[in-house]
């Protein structure tokens, strides 16, 4: 299972775009990249998933370069409610869940 | 939207007591997981379960732990003799199993907070 590395923390202000990068140098050919959000005392929640290039949904975008050794989660116009821990996981199928989440990135959005 | 539900939301127990945490995965999901998160720490994988048997477990999941799918809907985690260090949030998750294109998205419950005194 590919190990992931993310910044421990980031600060932002309301209305700004936030980009969180995750390194996964040992990503396997079939692996997908999935990002989760976790609020205190709640379970992680799926945000977005991708395999290559760019994926966009109603809450975020995910940018994956051609070598797939990193990925960037982009949150447009963050609000105070986006303050949370963000995790990236790498894997495929049932292997995707068989790993301890990394340290994650604690995003703090300030008014 | 379908969701994973967990009970109890909070359990307080005495050291040495047995605890059973319950989970109802999403109905068409066949792969189940338990994780734990000690306060302020990472979400740690404990065990995965498929086709009525454990498919993988971490080194945390020792003989004190067991999992079971007693019926068609529940998925339980049992801790036989709780220790102080078992105090944590325990999360259940489920995912689909598809023959192809199985990307492994996990759906988590809200967790059960276990406090061992």
Coordinates of C-alpha atoms in Angstrom, one line a residue:
Chain A
X1 CA 0.0 0.0 0.0
X2 CA 1.4 3.4 -1.0
X3 CA 2.5 5.6 1.8
X4 CA 1.2 9.2 1.6
X5 CA 2.7 12.4 2.8
X6 CA 0.7 15.6 3.4
X7 CA 1.4 18.9 5.1
X8 CA 0.4 18.7 8.8
X9 CA -1.6 21.9 8.8
X10 CA -2.7 24.8 6.7
X11 CA -4.5 28.1 7.4
X12 CA -6.8 30.0 5.1
X13 CA -9.4 32.7 5.1
X14 CA -13.0 32.5 4.1
X15 CA -13.5 32.9 0.4
X16 CA -10.0 31.8 -0.6
X17 CA -9.1 28.8 -2.7
X18 CA -7.2 26.1 -0.8
X19 CA -4.9 23.6 -2.4
X20 CA -3.7 20.6 -0.3
X21 CA -1.0 18.4 -1.9
X22 CA -0.4 14.7 -1.1
X23 CA 2.7 12.8 -2.2
X24 CA 2.4 9.2 -3.0
X25 CA 5.6 8.2 -4.8
X26 CA 4.9 4.4 -4.6
X27 CA 1.5 4.5 -6.2
X28 CA 0.7 1.4 -8.1
X29 CA -0.7 1.3 -11.6
X30 CA -4.2 0.4 -10.6
X31 CA -4.4 2.6 -7.5
X32 CA -7.0 5.3 -7.2
X33 CA -6.5 8.5 -5.1
X34 CA -9.3 9.3 -2.7
X35 CA -9.7 12.2 -0.4
X36 CA -11.6 12.2 2.8
X37 CA -12.7 15.0 5.2
X38 CA -13.1 14.5 9.0
X39 CA -14.7 16.8 11.5
X40 CA -14.0 16.3 15.2
X41 CA -15.8 13.3 16.7
X42 CA -17.2 12.2 13.3
X43 CA -16.3 9.6 10.8
X44 CA -14.3 10.4 7.7
X45 CA -16.4 11.5 4.7
X46 CA -15.6 10.9 1.1
X47 CA -14.9 14.1 -0.8
X48 CA -13.5 13.1 -4.2
X49 CA -11.7 10.4 -6.1
X50 CA -9.6 10.2 -9.2
X51 CA -7.2 8.2 -11.2
X52 CA -5.5 10.7 -13.5
X53 CA -5.7 14.3 -14.8
X54 CA -8.5 16.3 -13.3
X55 CA -11.8 15.4 -11.5
X56 CA -14.3 17.9 -10.4
X57 CA -17.5 17.5 -8.3
X58 CA -19.8 19.9 -6.5
X59 CA -17.4 20.4 -3.6
X60 CA -13.8 20.0 -4.8
X61 CA -11.4 19.4 -7.7
X62 CA -8.6 16.9 -7.8
X63 CA -5.5 17.4 -9.9
X64 CA -3.3 14.5 -10.7
X65 CA -0.1 15.0 -12.8
X66 CA 0.9 12.5 -15.5
X67 CA 3.3 10.6 -13.2
X68 CA 0.6 10.3 -10.5
X69 CA 3.2 10.6 -7.8
X70 CA 1.2 13.4 -6.2
X71 CA -2.2 14.8 -6.2
X72 CA -3.7 18.2 -5.2
X73 CA -7.1 18.7 -3.6
X74 CA -8.5 22.1 -4.4
X75 CA -11.3 23.6 -2.4
X76 CA -12.8 26.7 -4.0
X77 CA -13.9 29.6 -1.8
X78 CA -13.6 27.9 1.6
X79 CA -15.9 28.8 4.5
X80 CA -15.5 28.3 8.2
X81 CA -17.4 25.0 7.9
X82 CA -14.5 23.6 5.8
X83 CA -12.3 23.6 8.9
X84 CA -11.5 19.9 9.2
X85 CA -8.8 17.3 8.7
X86 CA -8.3 16.2 5.1
X87 CA -6.8 12.8 4.3
X88 CA -5.6 11.3 1.0
X89 CA -5.7 7.5 0.6
X90 CA -4.2 5.5 -2.2
X91 CA -5.4 2.1 -3.2
X92 CA -7.9 0.2 -5.3
X93 CA -10.8 -1.9 -4.5
X94 CA -10.8 -3.6 -1.1
X95 CA -7.1 -2.7 -0.7
X96 CA -8.1 1.0 -0.4
X97 CA -9.4 0.5 3.1
X98 CA -6.6 -1.7 4.5
X99 CA -4.4 1.1 5.6
X100 CA -4.1 3.5 8.5
X101 CA -4.9 7.0 7.4
X102 CA -1.9 9.2 7.3
X103 CA -1.5 12.2 9.6
X104 CA -3.8 14.2 7.3
X105 CA -3.8 18.0 6.9
X106 CA -5.6 20.1 9.4
X107 CA -7.2 23.0 7.6
X108 CA -8.2 26.0 9.6
X109 CA -10.3 28.5 7.9
X110 CA -10.4 31.9 9.6
X111 CA -13.0 34.7 9.2
Chain B
X1 CA -28.8 8.7 0.9
X2 CA -27.8 5.3 2.4
X3 CA -25.6 5.4 5.4
X4 CA -23.6 3.3 7.8
X5 CA -25.1 3.4 11.3
X6 CA -23.3 2.5 14.5
X7 CA -24.5 1.8 18.1
X8 CA -23.9 2.8 20.8
X9 CA -22.7 6.3 20.1
X10 CA -20.9 6.3 23.5
X11 CA -20.2 3.5 25.9
X12 CA -18.5 3.7 29.3
X13 CA -17.1 0.5 30.7
X14 CA -14.9 -0.8 33.4
X15 CA -11.5 -2.3 32.7
X16 CA -11.8 -6.0 32.1
X17 CA -15.3 -5.9 30.8
X18 CA -16.5 -7.2 27.4
X19 CA -17.8 -4.6 24.9
X20 CA -19.7 -5.2 21.7
X21 CA -19.9 -2.4 19.2
X22 CA -22.5 -2.7 16.5
X23 CA -22.6 -1.5 12.9
X24 CA -25.2 -1.7 10.2
X25 CA -23.4 -1.3 6.8
X26 CA -25.0 0.0 3.7
X27 CA -27.3 -2.8 2.5
X28 CA -25.7 -3.6 -0.9
X29 CA -22.1 -3.4 0.4
X30 CA -20.2 -6.6 1.0
X31 CA -16.9 -5.4 2.4
X32 CA -16.7 -4.1 5.9
X33 CA -14.0 -2.5 8.0
X34 CA -13.4 -1.4 11.6
X35 CA -11.0 1.4 12.4
X36 CA -10.2 3.1 15.7
X37 CA -9.0 6.6 16.4
X38 CA -7.5 7.4 19.8
X39 CA -8.1 11.1 20.7
X40 CA -5.9 13.4 18.7
X41 CA -4.3 10.6 16.7
X42 CA -4.7 8.9 13.3
X43 CA -7.5 6.8 12.0
X44 CA -6.0 3.3 12.4
X45 CA -7.1 0.2 10.4
X46 CA -8.1 -2.7 12.6
X47 CA -9.8 -5.3 10.4
X48 CA -11.5 -6.0 7.1
X49 CA -14.2 -8.6 6.6
X50 CA -15.6 -10.2 3.4
X51 CA -17.7 -13.2 2.7
X52 CA -18.1 -14.0 6.4
X53 CA -14.5 -14.1 7.2
X54 CA -11.6 -11.7 8.1
X55 CA -9.7 -10.8 5.0
X56 CA -7.0 -8.8 6.7
X57 CA -6.2 -7.5 10.1
X58 CA -3.6 -5.1 11.5
X59 CA -1.2 -5.8 14.4
X60 CA -3.6 -3.9 16.7
X61 CA -6.3 -6.5 16.1
X62 CA -5.0 -9.1 18.6
X63 CA -6.8 -11.9 20.4
X64 CA -8.8 -9.5 22.5
X65 CA -10.7 -8.4 19.4
X66 CA -13.2 -10.4 17.2
X67 CA -15.7 -9.5 14.5
X68 CA -18.8 -11.2 13.5
X69 CA -21.7 -10.8 11.1
X70 CA -24.4 -12.5 13.2
X71 CA -27.2 -11.8 10.7
X72 CA -27.7 -10.3 7.3
X73 CA -27.5 -6.7 8.5
X74 CA -25.3 -6.3 11.5
X75 CA -21.5 -6.3 11.8
X76 CA -20.0 -6.3 15.3
X77 CA -16.7 -5.7 16.9
X78 CA -16.1 -7.4 20.3
X79 CA -13.4 -6.5 22.7
X80 CA -13.2 -9.3 25.2
X81 CA -11.5 -7.7 28.2
X82 CA -11.1 -4.0 27.8
X83 CA -8.0 -2.1 28.8
X84 CA -7.6 1.5 29.5
X85 CA -5.7 2.0 26.2
X86 CA -8.8 0.7 24.3
X87 CA -10.5 4.0 24.9
X88 CA -11.0 5.5 21.5
X89 CA -13.5 6.2 18.8
X90 CA -14.3 3.1 16.8
X91 CA -15.5 3.6 13.2
X92 CA -17.2 1.1 11.0
X93 CA -17.0 1.5 7.2
X94 CA -18.3 -0.4 4.2
X95 CA -17.6 -0.5 0.5
X96 CA -19.1 -2.0 -2.6
X97 CA -17.6 -5.1 -4.2
X98 CA -17.8 -4.9 -7.9
X99 CA -16.3 -7.2 -10.5
X100 CA -14.8 -4.3 -12.3
X101 CA -14.1 -0.6 -11.6
X102 CA -14.1 -1.2 -7.9
X103 CA -12.5 2.1 -6.8
X104 CA -12.7 1.4 -3.1
X105 CA -14.7 4.4 -1.8
X106 CA -15.4 3.9 1.9
X107 CA -18.5 4.9 3.7
X108 CA -18.0 5.5 7.4
X109 CA -20.4 5.5 10.3
X110 CA -20.4 8.3 12.9
X111 CA -18.5 6.2 15.3
X112 CA -18.8 4.7 18.8
X113 CA -16.9 6.4 21.5
X114 CA -15.6 3.8 24.0
X115 CA -14.4 5.0 27.4
X116 CA -12.7 2.5 29.6
X117 CA -12.3 3.4 33.3

